[in-house]
Amino acid sequence: MSDIITVVAPVNIAVIKYWGKRDEDLILPLNDSVSGTLDTNIMCAKTSVCARPEFEEDEIWLNGKKESFSSPRIRNCLKEIKARASAEKCVSDDFLKWKVHVCSENNFPTAAGLASSAAGYACLVTALAKLYKVKSNVSSIARLGSGSACRSVYGGFVRWHAGKSADGSDSVATQIVDSTHWPEMRALILVVGDTKKKTSSTIGMKISTQTSELLKHRVKYCVPQRTEDIIEAIKNKDFPKFAEITMRDSNQFHAVCLDSYPPFVYMTEVSHLIIELIHKYNDLYGTKVAYTFDAGPNACLYLLENEVPKIISLIKHVFPSSNPDSFITGLQCNEEILNSQLTSIKPHAKDLIKYVIHTKVGEGPTEVLDGSHLLNDKGFPKM
Amino acid sequence: MSDIITVVAPVNIAVIKYWGKRDEDLILPLNDSVSGTLDTNIMCAKTSVCARPEFEEDEIWLNGKKESFSSPRIRNCLKEIKARASAEKCVSDDFLKWKVHVCSENNFPTAAGLASSAAGYACLVTALAKLYKVKSNVSSIARLGSGSACRSVYGGFVRWHAGKSADGSDSVATQIVDSTHWPEMRALILVVGDTKKKTSSTIGMKISTQTSELLKHRVKYCVPQRTEDIIEAIKNKDFPKFAEITMRDSNQFHAVCLDSYPPFVYMTEVSHLIIELIHKYNDLYGTKVAYTFDAGPNACLYLLENEVPKIISLIKHVFPSSNPDSFITGLQCNEEILNSQLTSIKPHAKDLIKYVIHTKVGEGPTEVLDGSHLLNDKGFPKM
């Protein structure tokens, strides 16, 4: 049996947004957040790790490129996992001294607001935990890599508790419901752009925390109530309530970005056209679809399975593509012939949406046991 | 002497924004606001009015087109002016019974976020007040036409007090300083679009008042402090402080629009490019320019006279025009050769800004005494 551990970990898309830190170094958030974890069969990070006596240094390859292992966030994750392993005494002291090789890749564009770092760090930390046989909960270690990574450690719907303690020990994720609770829940990722954003989340959060008066109000009054309400909506499978809170919270997060000084924006005019379309649809049929936008222009739509055919047909109609055959990726689905109310909506210019990923709420990180490691027998990247 | 009264009235551009009403019918705002009044020599509404026994009905022509006089806002203004005239007993009862003819035009595009209705109603109400010889303050009557019109009744910098009384009697404008107080103050209107907006101010304010949690916080905590601070900055001619509050308040107003449900946006990507450029400039030279955006994509830049040549040259460099000769309108000004720090800023595509209006803070409504009425001797539009 190989000594290489390989794990896949999911992306998560927040419905109550994380924006602003109470501690920069420990990555402790100002407020609780809630997310859905998306199926790793469609979008995932995949990471292989191994530790051997002959490795001369810790090395990491990300998306086919050798990167520096000296990034404090990566080092921190490794250090904390080793500290846990040492405390739990599950591996030998020698094994802990060996250098590690890490190879990781995402099957979707990075740094475009698609939560790539969340999946990446959840994957890294889960793989290292398995390598060093750590048994305890590692969500707080994933958090040290990228705040929202702690939510990708569980499947279903997940809450990240802001916590109160200065050392961050209570800033952990917990599962609200697992992926079987609301099996009809689907997500459509509408990829608008995959260029690197102007203001990174880290910088943006810092500016907002320092300058936005509205953020203070959001943290103190809006988020606590919304968090309770959306958890209740998820537990009761109350889609209209879930959807309205999701949309309002996405809008408020982007409002806070604009209230920051200097202001910054993540949504583009295409993002706003998507918002407009969803409100038009919901006005006609009741609240059947929710949009949410992270720190980028791409939309994530949450909707139930039976709405998918109509929404996909509508998106194809309103946002025509030059490559209709490869426009929808991910889960299979039928389309539906649109009624005249919907076909009367005027299509926009071609290719405003590049492609659509059709996926669903899924499980947390899982070990890959079929031998498809990213490292070869010598412990170096296969490609 | 003619019995026709002709008045020109200014546009005003708010630095503390009015957004949200506490009373829809009386147009009473949720919060105080502050604005600069802009020179009528450059941008103005012009209105001629007259009343004669032979007129068969009240008639109005706006920008060359006959419009209905049955609009409740126009009717309300006329009714209130007549009530005042009657109370002040300055004209005969017969004169009050005669029908009126009104002809009005703006010398700039309407309904594009350029405060056209403010100038228009300030002009109408001032002209009617002169026609009926009303002596008392008419800002509260202008307010009944279009909220911010009450600020266009004075020159210089003006505060509109939200007031507390249910009948609106204390919701009036007062002058903070007249137009001679800060004679170096200039304004550049960057006209990005002149198409009609998707969400009117009236509808937008209603949605925000009903749905935005951030608006509540803004009204209660942010605006009262900012209003005091910016009035102090204006009185002390403290430009950096004035500019920072102006920019933050514009950003917060647009943040509230985004926090509304459904959300709406007035700024476009070009608006955001302008914001980015001004922050870049201020980062280099200190806070020398302030941007502010009303319910539309056009920017208004406030800056001091000595900064104008460099900023105009910079705008011409970064936002190149196909018609450079007619790109800058309004007040004359020299340009300046840009240093390499500024020329190294990469120009955008052509014609993102259509044209620029260069103007300054100026006086309130004034009667036109040169006979250039918009109504002919018979009391009908000349054109």
Coordinates of N, CA, C and O in Angstrom, one line a residue, chain A residues 224-340:
Chain A
P224 N -26.7 38.4 13.2 CA -27.2 37.5 14.2 C -28.6 37.0 14.0 O -28.9 35.8 14.0
Q225 N -29.5 37.9 13.6 CA -30.9 37.5 13.3 C -31.0 36.7 12.1 O -31.7 35.6 12.1
R226 N -30.3 37.1 11.0 CA -30.3 36.3 9.8 C -29.8 34.9 10.0 O -30.3 33.9 9.3
T227 N -28.8 34.7 10.8 CA -28.2 33.4 11.0 C -29.2 32.5 11.6 O -29.4 31.4 11.1
E228 N -29.9 33.0 12.6 CA -30.9 32.2 13.3 C -32.0 31.8 12.3 O -32.5 30.7 12.2
D229 N -32.4 32.9 11.5 CA -33.5 32.7 10.6 C -33.2 31.7 9.5 O -34.1 30.9 9.1
I230 N -32.0 31.8 8.9 CA -31.7 30.9 7.8 C -31.5 29.5 8.3 O -31.8 28.5 7.6
I231 N -31.0 29.3 9.5 CA -30.8 27.9 10.0 C -32.2 27.3 10.2 O -32.4 26.1 9.8
E232 N -33.1 28.1 10.7 CA -34.5 27.6 10.8 C -35.1 27.2 9.4 O -35.7 26.2 9.3
A233 N -34.8 28.1 8.5 CA -35.3 27.8 7.1 C -34.7 26.6 6.5 O -35.4 25.8 5.8
I234 N -33.4 26.4 6.8 CA -32.7 25.2 6.2 C -33.3 23.9 6.9 O -33.7 22.9 6.2
K235 N -33.5 24.0 8.2 CA -34.0 22.8 8.9 C -35.4 22.5 8.5 O -35.8 21.3 8.4
N236 N -36.2 23.5 8.2 CA -37.6 23.3 7.8 C -37.8 23.2 6.3 O -38.9 23.1 5.8
K237 N -36.7 23.2 5.6 CA -36.7 23.2 4.1 C -37.7 24.3 3.6 O -38.5 24.0 2.7
D238 N -37.6 25.5 4.1 CA -38.5 26.6 3.7 C -37.7 27.4 2.6 O -37.0 28.3 3.0
F239 N -37.9 27.0 1.4 CA -37.1 27.6 0.3 C -37.3 29.1 0.2 O -36.3 29.8 0.1
P240 N -38.5 29.6 0.1 CA -38.6 31.1 -0.1 C -37.9 31.9 1.0 O -37.3 32.9 0.7
K241 N -38.0 31.4 2.3 CA -37.3 32.1 3.3 C -35.8 32.0 3.2 O -35.1 33.0 3.3
F242 N -35.3 30.8 2.9 CA -33.9 30.6 2.7 C -33.4 31.5 1.6 O -32.3 32.1 1.7
A243 N -34.2 31.6 0.5 CA -33.7 32.3 -0.7 C -33.7 33.8 -0.4 O -32.7 34.5 -0.8
E244 N -34.7 34.3 0.3 CA -34.8 35.8 0.5 C -33.6 36.2 1.4 O -32.9 37.2 1.1
I245 N -33.3 35.4 2.4 CA -32.2 35.8 3.3 C -30.9 35.7 2.6 O -30.0 36.6 2.7
T246 N -30.8 34.7 1.8 CA -29.5 34.5 1.0 C -29.3 35.8 0.1 O -28.2 36.3 0.0
M247 N -30.3 36.2 -0.6 CA -30.2 37.3 -1.6 C -29.9 38.6 -0.8 O -29.0 39.4 -1.2
R248 N -30.7 38.8 0.3 CA -30.4 40.0 1.1 C -29.0 40.1 1.6 O -28.4 41.1 1.7
D249 N -28.5 38.9 2.1 CA -27.2 39.0 2.7 C -26.1 39.2 1.7 O -25.1 39.9 1.9
S250 N -26.3 38.6 0.5 CA -25.3 38.9 -0.6 C -25.3 40.4 -0.9 O -24.3 41.0 -1.0
N251 N -26.5 40.9 -1.1 CA -26.6 42.3 -1.4 C -25.9 43.2 -0.3 O -25.2 44.2 -0.6
Q252 N -26.2 42.8 0.9 CA -25.6 43.6 2.0 C -24.1 43.6 2.1 O -23.5 44.6 2.3
F253 N -23.6 42.4 1.8 CA -22.1 42.3 1.8 C -21.5 43.2 0.7 O -20.6 43.9 1.0
H254 N -22.1 43.2 -0.5 CA -21.6 44.1 -1.5 C -21.9 45.6 -1.2 O -21.1 46.4 -1.6
A255 N -22.9 45.8 -0.5 CA -23.2 47.2 0.0 C -22.1 47.7 0.9 O -21.6 48.8 0.8
V256 N -21.6 46.8 1.8 CA -20.5 47.1 2.7 C -19.2 47.4 1.9 O -18.5 48.3 2.3
C257 N -19.0 46.7 0.9 CA -17.8 46.9 0.0 C -17.9 48.4 -0.5 O -16.8 49.1 -0.6
L258 N -19.0 48.8 -0.9 CA -19.2 50.1 -1.5 C -19.1 51.2 -0.4 O -18.7 52.3 -0.7
D259 N -19.5 50.8 0.8 CA -19.5 51.8 1.9 C -18.1 51.9 2.5 O -17.8 52.7 3.4
S260 N -17.2 51.1 2.0 CA -15.8 51.1 2.5 C -15.0 52.3 1.9 O -15.5 52.8 0.9
Y261 N -13.9 52.7 2.5 CA -13.2 53.8 2.0 C -11.7 53.5 1.9 O -11.1 53.4 2.9
P262 N -11.1 53.5 0.7 CA -11.8 53.6 -0.6 C -12.8 52.5 -0.9 O -12.5 51.3 -0.4
P263 N -13.8 52.7 -1.7 CA -14.8 51.7 -2.0 C -14.2 50.7 -3.0 O -13.3 51.0 -3.7
F264 N -14.7 49.5 -3.0 CA -14.4 48.6 -4.1 C -15.6 47.8 -4.5 O -16.5 47.7 -3.7
V265 N -15.6 47.2 -5.7 CA -16.7 46.5 -6.2 C -16.3 45.1 -6.7 O -15.2 45.0 -7.3
Y266 N -17.1 44.1 -6.5 CA -16.8 42.8 -7.0 C -17.8 42.4 -8.1 O -17.4 41.7 -9.0
M267 N -19.0 43.0 -8.1 CA -20.0 42.6 -9.1 C -19.8 43.5 -10.3 O -19.4 44.7 -10.2
T268 N -20.1 43.0 -11.5 CA -20.0 43.7 -12.7 C -21.4 44.0 -13.2 O -22.4 43.6 -12.6
E269 N -21.5 44.7 -14.3 CA -22.8 44.9 -14.9 C -23.5 43.6 -15.3 O -24.7 43.5 -15.2
V270 N -22.7 42.6 -15.6 CA -23.3 41.3 -15.9 C -23.9 40.7 -14.6 O -25.0 40.2 -14.6
S271 N -23.2 40.9 -13.5 CA -23.7 40.4 -12.2 C -25.1 41.0 -12.0 O -26.1 40.3 -11.6
H272 N -25.2 42.3 -12.2 CA -26.5 43.0 -12.0 C -27.6 42.6 -12.9 O -28.7 42.6 -12.6
L273 N -27.2 42.2 -14.2 CA -28.2 41.7 -15.1 C -28.7 40.4 -14.6 O -29.9 40.1 -14.8
I274 N -27.9 39.6 -14.0 CA -28.3 38.3 -13.4 C -29.3 38.5 -12.3 O -30.4 37.9 -12.2
I275 N -28.9 39.5 -11.4 CA -29.8 39.8 -10.3 C -31.2 40.3 -10.8 O -32.2 39.8 -10.3
E276 N -31.2 41.1 -11.8 CA -32.4 41.6 -12.4 C -33.3 40.5 -12.9 O -34.5 40.4 -12.7
L277 N -32.6 39.5 -13.6 CA -33.4 38.4 -14.2 C -34.0 37.5 -13.1 O -35.1 37.1 -13.2
I278 N -33.2 37.3 -12.0 CA -33.8 36.4 -11.0 C -34.9 37.1 -10.3 O -36.0 36.4 -10.0
H279 N -34.9 38.4 -10.0 CA -36.0 39.1 -9.4 C -37.2 39.0 -10.3 O -38.3 38.9 -9.9
K280 N -37.0 39.2 -11.6 CA -38.1 39.1 -12.6 C -38.7 37.8 -12.6 O -40.0 37.7 -12.5
Y281 N -37.9 36.7 -12.5 CA -38.4 35.3 -12.5 C -39.2 35.1 -11.2 O -40.3 34.6 -11.2
N282 N -38.7 35.5 -10.1 CA -39.3 35.3 -8.8 C -40.6 36.1 -8.7 O -41.6 35.7 -8.0
D283 N -40.6 37.3 -9.3 CA -41.9 38.1 -9.3 C -43.0 37.4 -10.1 O -44.2 37.4 -9.7
L284 N -42.6 36.6 -11.1 CA -43.6 35.9 -11.9 C -44.1 34.6 -11.2 O -45.2 34.2 -11.2
Y285 N -43.1 33.9 -10.5 CA -43.4 32.5 -10.1 C -43.3 32.3 -8.6 O -43.4 31.2 -8.1
G286 N -43.1 33.4 -7.8 CA -42.8 33.2 -6.4 C -41.3 33.0 -6.2 O -40.6 32.8 -7.2
T287 N -40.8 33.0 -5.0 CA -39.4 33.0 -4.8 C -38.8 31.6 -5.0 O -38.8 30.8 -4.1
K288 N -38.4 31.3 -6.2 CA -37.9 30.0 -6.6 C -36.4 29.9 -6.8 O -35.9 28.8 -6.9
V289 N -35.8 31.0 -6.8 CA -34.3 31.0 -7.1 C -33.7 32.1 -6.2 O -34.2 33.1 -6.1
A290 N -32.5 31.7 -5.7 CA -31.7 32.7 -4.9 C -30.4 32.9 -5.6 O -29.8 32.0 -6.0
Y291 N -29.9 34.2 -5.7 CA -28.6 34.4 -6.2 C -27.7 34.8 -5.0 O -28.2 35.3 -3.9
T292 N -26.4 34.5 -5.1 CA -25.5 35.0 -4.1 C -24.1 35.2 -4.8 O -23.8 34.4 -5.7
F293 N -23.4 36.3 -4.4 CA -22.2 36.6 -5.1 C -21.1 36.7 -4.0 O -21.3 37.4 -3.0
D294 N -20.0 36.0 -4.2 CA -18.8 36.2 -3.3 C -18.0 37.3 -3.8 O -18.4 38.2 -4.5
A295 N -16.7 37.4 -3.4 CA -15.8 38.5 -3.8 C -15.4 38.3 -5.2 O -14.2 38.2 -5.6
G296 N -16.4 38.4 -6.1 CA -16.1 38.2 -7.6 C -17.4 38.4 -8.3 O -18.5 38.5 -7.7
P297 N -17.3 38.4 -9.7 CA -18.5 38.7 -10.4 C -19.5 37.5 -10.7 O -20.6 37.6 -11.1
N298 N -19.0 36.3 -10.4 CA -19.7 35.1 -10.7 C -20.9 34.9 -9.7 O -20.8 35.1 -8.5
A299 N -22.0 34.5 -10.3 CA -23.2 34.2 -9.5 C -23.3 32.8 -9.1 O -22.9 31.9 -9.8
C300 N -23.8 32.5 -7.9 CA -24.2 31.2 -7.5 C -25.7 31.2 -7.3 O -26.2 32.0 -6.5
L301 N -26.4 30.4 -8.0 CA -27.9 30.4 -7.8 C -28.2 29.1 -7.0 O -27.7 28.0 -7.4
Y302 N -28.9 29.3 -5.9 CA -29.5 28.1 -5.2 C -30.9 27.9 -5.7 O -31.6 28.9 -5.8
L303 N -31.3 26.7 -6.0 CA -32.7 26.5 -6.4 C -33.0 25.0 -6.2 O -32.1 24.2 -6.0
L304 N -34.2 24.6 -6.2 CA -34.6 23.2 -6.1 C -34.6 22.5 -7.4 O -34.8 23.1 -8.5
E305 N -34.4 21.2 -7.4 CA -34.2 20.3 -8.6 C -35.3 20.6 -9.6 O -35.0 20.7 -10.8
N306 N -36.5 20.7 -9.2 CA -37.6 20.8 -10.2 C -37.6 22.1 -10.9 O -38.3 22.3 -12.0
E307 N -36.9 23.1 -10.4 CA -36.8 24.4 -11.1 C -35.7 24.5 -12.1 O -35.6 25.4 -13.0
V308 N -34.8 23.5 -12.1 CA -33.5 23.6 -12.9 C -33.8 23.6 -14.4 O -33.2 24.5 -15.1
P309 N -34.6 22.8 -14.9 CA -34.8 22.8 -16.4 C -35.3 24.1 -16.9 O -34.7 24.7 -17.9
K310 N -36.2 24.8 -16.2 CA -36.7 26.0 -16.7 C -35.7 27.1 -16.5 O -35.5 28.0 -17.4
I311 N -34.9 27.1 -15.4 CA -33.9 28.2 -15.2 C -32.8 28.0 -16.2 O -32.3 29.0 -16.8
I312 N -32.4 26.8 -16.5 CA -31.3 26.6 -17.5 C -31.7 27.1 -18.8 O -31.0 27.8 -19.6
S313 N -33.0 26.8 -19.2 CA -33.5 27.2 -20.5 C -33.5 28.7 -20.5 O -33.2 29.4 -21.6
L314 N -34.0 29.3 -19.4 CA -34.1 30.8 -19.4 C -32.7 31.4 -19.5 O -32.5 32.4 -20.2
I315 N -31.7 30.9 -18.8 CA -30.4 31.5 -18.9 C -29.8 31.4 -20.3 O -29.3 32.3 -20.8
K316 N -30.1 30.2 -20.9 CA -29.6 30.0 -22.3 C -30.3 31.1 -23.2 O -29.7 31.5 -24.2
H317 N -31.5 31.4 -22.9 CA -32.3 32.3 -23.8 C -31.8 33.8 -23.5 O -31.5 34.5 -24.5
V318 N -31.6 34.1 -22.3 CA -31.3 35.5 -22.0 C -29.8 35.8 -22.1 O -29.4 37.0 -22.4
F319 N -29.0 34.8 -21.8 CA -27.5 35.0 -22.0 C -27.0 34.0 -23.0 O -26.3 33.0 -22.7
P320 N -27.2 34.3 -24.3 CA -26.9 33.3 -25.3 C -25.4 33.1 -25.4 O -24.6 34.0 -25.1
S321 N -25.0 31.9 -25.7 CA -23.6 31.5 -25.8 C -23.2 31.2 -27.2 O -24.0 30.6 -28.0
S322 N -21.9 31.4 -27.6 CA -21.4 31.0 -28.9 C -21.1 29.5 -28.9 O -20.9 28.9 -30.0
N323 N -21.0 28.9 -27.7 CA -20.8 27.5 -27.6 C -21.8 26.8 -26.8 O -21.6 26.3 -25.7
P324 N -23.1 26.8 -27.4 CA -24.2 26.2 -26.6 C -24.0 24.8 -26.1 O -24.5 24.4 -25.1
D325 N -23.2 24.0 -26.8 CA -23.0 22.6 -26.5 C -22.2 22.4 -25.2 O -22.4 21.5 -24.5
S326 N -21.2 23.3 -25.0 CA -20.4 23.2 -23.8 C -20.7 24.2 -22.7 O -20.0 24.5 -21.8
F327 N -21.9 24.9 -22.9 CA -22.3 26.0 -22.0 C -22.7 25.5 -20.6 O -22.3 26.1 -19.6
I328 N -23.3 24.4 -20.6 CA -23.8 23.8 -19.3 C -22.9 22.6 -18.9 O -22.8 21.7 -19.7
T329 N -22.2 22.7 -17.8 CA -21.3 21.6 -17.4 C -21.8 21.0 -16.1 O -22.7 21.6 -15.4
G330 N -21.3 19.9 -15.7 CA -21.7 19.3 -14.3 C -22.8 18.3 -14.5 O -22.8 17.5 -15.4
L331 N -23.7 18.4 -13.6 CA -24.8 17.4 -13.5 C -25.7 17.5 -14.8 O -25.9 18.6 -15.4
Q332 N -26.2 16.3 -15.3 CA -27.1 16.3 -16.4 C -28.4 16.9 -16.0 O -28.8 16.9 -14.9
C333 N -29.0 17.5 -17.0 CA -30.4 17.9 -16.8 C -31.2 18.2 -18.0 O -30.6 18.5 -19.1
N334 N -32.5 18.0 -18.0 CA -33.3 18.3 -19.2 C -33.5 19.8 -19.3 O -33.3 20.5 -18.3
E335 N -33.9 20.2 -20.4 CA -34.4 21.6 -20.5 C -35.9 21.7 -20.7 O -36.5 20.6 -20.9
E336 N -36.4 22.9 -20.7 CA -37.9 23.0 -20.8 C -38.2 24.0 -21.8 O -37.5 25.0 -21.9
I337 N -39.2 23.8 -22.5 CA -39.6 24.9 -23.5 C -40.3 26.0 -22.7 O -41.1 25.8 -21.9
L338 N -39.7 27.2 -23.0 CA -40.2 28.4 -22.2 C -41.5 28.9 -22.6 O -41.8 28.8 -23.8
N339 N -42.3 29.4 -21.7 CA -43.6 30.0 -22.1 C -43.3 31.4 -22.6 O -42.2 31.9 -22.6
S340 N -44.4 32.0 -23.2 CA -44.2 33.3 -23.8 C -43.8 34.4 -22.9 O -43.1 35.4 -23.3

